[in-house]
Short mmCIF file of C-alpha atoms and ligand atoms in Angstrom, two decimals:
data_model
loop_
_atom_site.label_atom_id
_atom_site.label_comp_id
_atom_site.label_asym_id
_atom_site.label_seq_id
_atom_site.Cartn_x
_atom_site.Cartn_y
_atom_site.Cartn_z
CA MET P 653 76.04 168.69 135.92
CA SER P 654 73.74 167.28 138.50
CA LEU P 655 73.01 168.82 141.88
CA ILE P 656 71.70 167.40 145.02
CA VAL P 657 69.30 169.58 147.01
CA SER P 658 68.30 169.11 150.55
CA PRO P 659 64.87 170.44 151.57
CA ARG P 660 64.36 173.43 153.97
CA VAL P 661 61.93 172.52 156.72
CA VAL P 662 59.14 174.77 157.13
CA LYS P 663 55.80 174.78 159.37
CA LEU P 664 52.64 174.57 157.22
CA THR P 665 50.23 177.11 157.97
CA THR P 666 47.89 174.54 159.82
CA ARG P 667 46.37 174.10 162.92
CA THR P 668 48.69 171.12 163.90
CA GLU P 669 52.07 172.32 162.83
CA VAL P 670 53.23 169.38 160.42
CA ASP P 671 56.71 169.71 159.00
CA ILE P 672 57.05 170.41 155.39
CA LYS P 673 60.02 169.66 153.43
CA ARG P 674 60.56 172.13 150.66
CA ASN P 675 62.81 171.34 147.74
CA LEU P 676 61.77 174.01 145.57
CA PRO P 677 62.23 176.93 145.29
CA HIS P 678 65.67 176.59 146.71
CA GLN P 679 68.55 179.05 146.77
CA THR P 680 70.48 176.78 144.29
CA LEU P 681 67.61 175.74 142.27
CA ARG P 682 64.72 178.12 141.61
CA ARG P 683 62.46 175.73 139.20
CA ILE P 684 62.46 172.47 137.09
CA GLY P 685 60.68 173.26 133.86
CA ALA P 686 57.47 175.13 135.16
CA TRP P 687 57.73 173.19 138.33
CA VAL P 688 58.27 175.94 140.72
CA PHE P 689 57.10 174.51 144.09
CA LEU P 690 57.65 171.17 145.88
CA ASP P 691 56.67 170.50 149.19
CA HIS P 692 56.97 166.75 150.74
CA PHE P 693 55.35 166.07 154.22
CA GLY P 694 54.95 162.71 156.11
CA PRO P 695 54.75 160.02 156.64
CA THR P 696 53.27 161.03 159.82
CA LYS P 697 50.96 159.08 162.37
CA GLN P 698 49.18 162.75 162.65
CA VAL P 699 46.54 161.81 160.12
CA ASP P 700 44.71 164.94 161.01
CA GLY P 701 47.92 167.05 160.33
CA MET P 702 46.78 169.09 157.30
CA VAL P 703 44.11 171.41 158.09
CA VAL P 704 44.47 174.26 155.89
CA ALA P 705 41.64 176.96 155.75
CA ALA P 706 40.56 178.90 152.74
CA HIS P 707 43.23 180.71 150.91
CA PRO P 708 43.64 182.02 147.49
CA HIS P 709 45.89 181.12 144.56
CA SER P 710 46.57 182.96 141.02
CA GLY P 711 48.54 182.20 138.18
CA LEU P 712 49.60 178.56 138.91
CA GLN P 713 48.48 175.16 139.14
CA THR P 714 48.63 173.10 142.35
CA VAL P 715 49.06 169.43 142.01
CA THR P 716 48.49 167.10 145.03
CA TRP P 717 49.64 163.50 145.22
CA PRO P 718 49.30 161.55 148.34
CA PHE P 719 51.31 158.48 149.10
CA ALA P 720 49.30 157.45 152.11
CA GLY P 721 46.10 159.32 153.82
CA MET P 722 43.08 161.09 152.49
CA VAL P 723 42.81 164.83 151.91
CA GLU P 724 39.41 166.69 151.23
CA HIS P 725 39.57 169.39 148.82
CA ARG P 726 36.92 172.34 148.77
CA ASP P 727 37.01 175.34 146.53
CA SER P 728 35.24 178.73 145.30
CA THR P 729 34.00 176.87 141.92
CA GLY P 730 31.85 174.53 144.36
CA VAL P 731 34.17 171.42 144.14
CA VAL P 732 34.25 169.13 147.07
CA GLN P 733 36.64 166.23 146.33
CA MET P 734 38.26 163.39 148.44
CA LEU P 735 41.64 162.38 147.29
CA ARG P 736 43.32 159.29 147.95
CA PRO P 737 46.76 157.62 147.16
CA GLY P 738 47.24 157.00 143.29
CA GLN P 739 44.96 159.77 142.41
CA LEU P 740 45.47 163.58 141.24
CA ASN P 741 44.00 166.73 142.23
CA LEU P 742 44.92 169.28 139.70
CA MET P 743 43.66 172.76 140.71
CA THR P 744 44.19 175.57 137.81
CA ALA P 745 44.16 178.79 139.46
CA GLY P 746 44.14 181.03 136.47
CA SER P 747 42.90 184.42 137.40
CA GLY P 748 41.89 183.20 141.05
CA ILE P 749 40.59 180.51 143.14
CA SER P 750 40.34 180.01 146.68
CA HIS P 751 40.40 176.33 148.52
CA SER P 752 40.77 174.53 151.49
CA GLU P 753 42.50 171.44 152.42
CA GLN P 754 41.74 168.80 155.35
CA SER P 755 43.27 165.37 155.77
CA GLN P 756 40.72 162.94 157.14
CA VAL P 757 40.85 160.74 160.17
CA GLY P 758 40.35 157.10 159.27
CA THR P 759 43.79 156.11 157.91
CA ASP P 760 46.98 155.36 159.85
CA SER P 761 49.55 157.71 158.26
CA LEU P 762 49.50 160.99 156.27
CA HIS P 763 52.12 161.20 153.58
CA ALA P 764 52.03 163.62 150.27
CA ALA P 765 53.65 165.93 148.11
CA GLN P 766 52.11 169.07 146.81
CA LEU P 767 53.48 170.89 143.71
CA TRP P 768 53.05 174.20 141.93
CA ILE P 769 53.29 174.55 138.20
CA ALA P 770 53.58 178.15 136.86
CA LEU P 771 51.10 178.99 134.26
CA PRO P 772 52.77 180.73 131.09
CA ASP P 773 51.68 184.21 130.51
CA SER P 774 49.51 183.25 127.45
CA VAL P 775 46.98 181.42 129.64
CA ARG P 776 47.51 182.73 133.22
CA HIS P 777 44.31 185.06 133.12
CA MET P 778 42.08 181.90 132.29
CA ALA P 779 39.00 180.99 134.44
CA ALA P 780 39.77 178.59 137.41
CA GLU P 781 39.40 174.86 136.75
CA PHE P 782 39.69 171.71 138.87
CA GLU P 783 40.28 168.10 137.74
CA HIS P 784 40.33 165.08 139.65
CA LEU P 785 41.96 162.10 137.98
CA SER P 786 41.61 158.62 139.52
CA ASP P 787 42.65 156.45 136.56
CA LEU P 788 46.11 157.41 135.54
CA PRO P 789 48.40 155.68 132.97
CA VAL P 790 51.06 153.42 134.22
CA LEU P 791 54.29 152.80 132.70
CA HIS P 792 55.91 149.30 133.17
CA LEU P 793 59.83 149.63 133.31
CA ASP P 794 62.60 147.18 133.27
CA GLY P 795 62.83 144.57 136.14
CA GLY P 796 59.47 145.20 137.51
CA SER P 797 59.62 149.09 138.37
CA VAL P 798 56.67 150.98 137.59
CA ALA P 799 55.75 154.59 136.98
CA THR P 800 52.39 156.10 137.44
CA VAL P 801 52.45 159.30 135.16
CA PHE P 802 50.18 161.97 136.73
CA ILE P 803 51.18 164.86 134.54
CA GLY P 804 52.45 165.21 131.07
CA THR P 805 54.33 162.10 129.11
CA LEU P 806 56.80 159.73 130.20
CA GLY P 807 57.96 157.13 127.54
CA ARG P 808 55.11 155.88 125.81
CA VAL P 809 52.48 156.96 128.50
CA SER P 810 50.51 160.27 128.92
CA SER P 811 48.43 161.74 131.67
CA PRO P 812 45.15 163.23 130.58
CA ALA P 813 45.67 166.07 133.09
CA LYS P 814 45.45 169.58 131.48
CA VAL P 815 48.79 171.57 131.59
CA PHE P 816 49.95 174.39 129.39
CA THR P 817 53.67 173.58 129.10
CA PRO P 818 55.82 170.34 128.33
CA LEU P 819 56.04 168.60 131.57
CA VAL P 820 56.34 165.33 133.15
CA GLY P 821 55.34 164.37 136.80
CA ALA P 822 55.44 160.51 137.83
CA GLU P 823 55.59 158.48 140.86
CA LEU P 824 58.38 155.82 140.58
CA GLN P 825 58.30 152.40 142.25
CA ILE P 826 61.83 151.31 141.53
CA LYS P 827 63.16 147.52 141.91
CA GLY P 828 66.78 146.82 140.79
CA SER P 829 68.55 149.13 138.29
CA LEU P 830 67.30 150.83 135.25
CA GLU P 831 67.41 153.75 132.84
CA LEU P 832 64.43 156.10 132.99
CA PRO P 833 63.03 156.90 129.30
CA LEU P 834 63.75 160.76 129.76
CA ASP P 835 62.89 163.67 127.11
CA ALA P 836 66.17 164.93 126.30
CA SER P 837 64.73 168.49 125.95
CA PHE P 838 63.57 168.49 129.38
CA GLU P 839 65.37 169.21 132.65
CA HIS P 840 64.45 166.80 135.52
CA GLY P 841 64.35 166.44 139.32
CA ILE P 842 64.23 163.27 141.15
CA LEU P 843 62.95 163.23 144.76
CA ALA P 844 63.67 160.19 147.14
CA VAL P 845 60.47 159.50 148.87
CA ASN P 846 61.36 156.48 150.87
CA GLY P 847 63.65 153.59 150.55
CA ASN P 848 67.31 153.04 149.55
CA LEU P 849 67.83 155.18 146.27
CA PHE P 850 70.81 155.82 144.13
CA VAL P 851 70.57 158.01 140.82
CA ASN P 852 73.76 157.88 138.33
CA GLY P 853 75.70 156.35 141.49
CA HIS P 854 74.53 159.18 143.63
CA ARG P 855 73.01 158.00 146.97
CA LEU P 856 70.07 160.02 147.94
CA GLU P 857 68.77 160.37 151.50
CA THR P 858 64.88 160.33 152.02
CA ASP P 859 63.56 163.91 150.97
CA GLN P 860 66.50 164.69 148.82
CA LEU P 861 66.18 165.74 145.13
CA ILE P 862 68.74 165.39 142.36
CA TYR P 863 68.44 167.88 139.50
CA LEU P 864 69.40 166.71 135.99
CA GLU P 865 70.27 169.14 133.19
CA PRO P 866 68.45 168.62 129.85
CA GLY P 867 70.32 165.67 127.95
CA GLU P 868 71.27 164.06 131.23
CA ARG P 869 70.50 160.47 131.48
CA ALA P 870 68.99 158.84 134.75
CA VAL P 871 69.88 155.26 135.94
CA VAL P 872 68.13 154.69 139.19
CA THR P 873 68.92 151.80 141.47
CA SER P 874 67.44 150.51 144.36
CA GLU P 875 68.41 147.03 146.06
CA THR P 876 65.64 146.92 148.50
CA GLY P 877 62.86 148.98 146.69
CA ALA P 878 62.29 152.90 146.63
CA THR P 879 59.61 155.36 145.74
CA ALA P 880 60.56 158.34 144.01
CA LEU P 881 58.75 161.21 142.53
CA LEU P 882 60.08 162.24 139.01
CA ILE P 883 59.27 165.74 137.79
CA GLY P 884 60.55 167.55 134.58
CA GLY P 885 59.77 169.97 131.86
CA GLU P 886 61.14 172.31 129.18
CA PRO P 887 63.14 174.99 130.80
CA PHE P 888 60.84 177.72 131.56
CA ASP P 889 62.14 181.27 130.74
CA GLU P 890 59.25 183.67 132.11
CA LYS P 891 60.28 186.08 134.70
CA LEU P 892 57.91 185.73 137.90
CA VAL P 893 57.22 187.29 141.16
CA MET P 894 56.13 184.47 143.41
CA TRP P 895 54.90 185.71 146.76
CA TRP P 896 52.65 183.75 149.17
CA ASN P 897 50.16 181.88 147.16
CA PHE P 898 50.43 184.06 144.03
CA ILE P 899 52.58 183.81 141.01
CA GLY P 900 52.34 187.33 139.13
CA ARG P 901 54.67 189.10 136.71
CA ASP P 902 55.28 192.36 138.61
CA HIS P 903 55.01 193.75 142.25
CA ASP P 904 51.86 195.67 141.63
CA GLU P 905 49.77 192.68 140.39
CA ILE P 906 50.72 190.90 143.75
CA VAL P 907 49.71 194.01 145.72
CA ALA P 908 46.40 194.14 143.96
CA TRP P 909 45.58 190.18 144.59
CA ARG P 910 46.55 190.73 148.46
CA GLU P 911 44.37 193.75 148.84
CA SER P 912 41.29 192.04 147.03
CA TRP P 913 41.85 188.82 149.12
CA ASN P 914 42.22 190.56 152.52
CA ALA P 915 39.17 192.74 151.72
CA ALA P 916 37.16 189.59 150.89
CA SER P 917 36.17 191.03 147.45
CA VAL P 918 33.74 189.51 145.29
CA GLU P 919 36.68 188.05 143.00
CA TRP P 920 36.93 185.55 145.91
CA PRO P 921 33.54 183.93 146.21
CA ALA P 922 33.33 182.26 149.83
CA PHE P 923 32.70 178.66 150.21
CA VAL P 924 31.55 176.33 153.17
CA ASP P 925 33.93 173.79 154.53
CA GLU P 926 34.26 171.98 158.10
CA ILE P 927 37.12 174.03 158.94
CA GLY P 928 35.62 177.78 158.80
CA GLY P 929 37.55 180.95 158.57
CA ARG P 930 39.93 181.99 155.74
CA ILE P 931 43.72 182.74 156.02
CA PRO P 932 44.71 186.45 155.56
CA ALA P 933 47.63 187.32 153.32
CA PRO P 934 50.70 188.28 155.54
CA GLU P 935 52.29 191.79 155.15
CA LEU P 936 54.36 192.64 152.10
CA PRO P 937 58.25 192.92 152.06
CA ASN P 938 59.35 196.61 152.63
CA VAL P 939 60.93 196.29 149.12
CA ARG P 940 59.41 196.19 145.61
CA MET P 941 59.49 192.60 144.45
CA ARG P 942 61.48 192.36 141.37
CA PRO P 943 60.52 189.58 138.53
CA ARG P 944 63.25 186.99 138.31
CA LEU P 945 63.96 183.72 136.56
MN1 MN H 2385 46.84 176.04 148.50
#
C-alpha cells in the first residue's frame, strides 16, 4: 500500500523565518527505515535565509543536502565546513554535539533538504563525528536518468558515508520512465523536489512524499524532467523519544540533556561562529513523554 504525504509548513528557528516543509515525522508516517525527520526548504531568493545559532543534538545523525546555495557548518568538535550542491554534510551526534548553520550570500537561490537518521541503541552513545563528502557515486539509470547516492546503497553503487543501519539516500534526476533498483527488504519514500513527477502512476506535487512498503516497486516518470529525493531503509523497530533536537529512549534522558544544554555544561563545548549566541531548549511538555515506534 502506498501513501502520499503532504508536508506541514513550519517556521525554522532562524532569524529570517524561512518556511520549512516537513514530511517526517508525520501523523500518518513516523519514519522510513531509520530516517525519522525530513525537512525541505526553498527554492528561495532569500539566500541569507538559514541562520541557525548553536544548538545541540544527541542520538542521531544529521544529513544536509543542498540543491542550490551554500551553507557553512560549524560545530563543537572544531569543524568549519562549507557545503555546496552535490556534497553531503553528515554529522553523527552520538552522545552529544552542538553546531550552527549559516547560508551564504553570493548565490542566487537557497534550496536544501535536511534529514535525521536515528542511531541504533548499540552505537548511540558514541563520540560525535563529522564527515563532509564531495565525491559521491553516481548511478546511471535507464534513459539518461541519474542517481547521486549520498547514503547507503542503490543498485550497484554505495556511498562511503558512515551509517549504522541499512539505508539508502539519493538525489534522482529523472527523465522519461524507469523502474528504480530498490532493495526489496527496505521501505522507501520518494519526495518530489521539482518538476513534473509520477510514481507508480500517482502524480506527486512538489514537496509531496510517496511512501512505499518493503517489496513495493517504484516506476518513476517525468516527461519534462524532475528532481526527487529517494530515502529508504530496513524497518527500524526501536522505540524512541524524539523531542526538540534530541532522540533518546526515555523521558528522563531527554530531561537530562535539556538541563545540561540550558546550563551550558562542559558536555557542550562552546565554539566561535559569525552568528553568535545559542538557542535555548524550550519548555518540556506537561506530560511524561513515552517511547514510541
Ligand atoms: Mn541542527
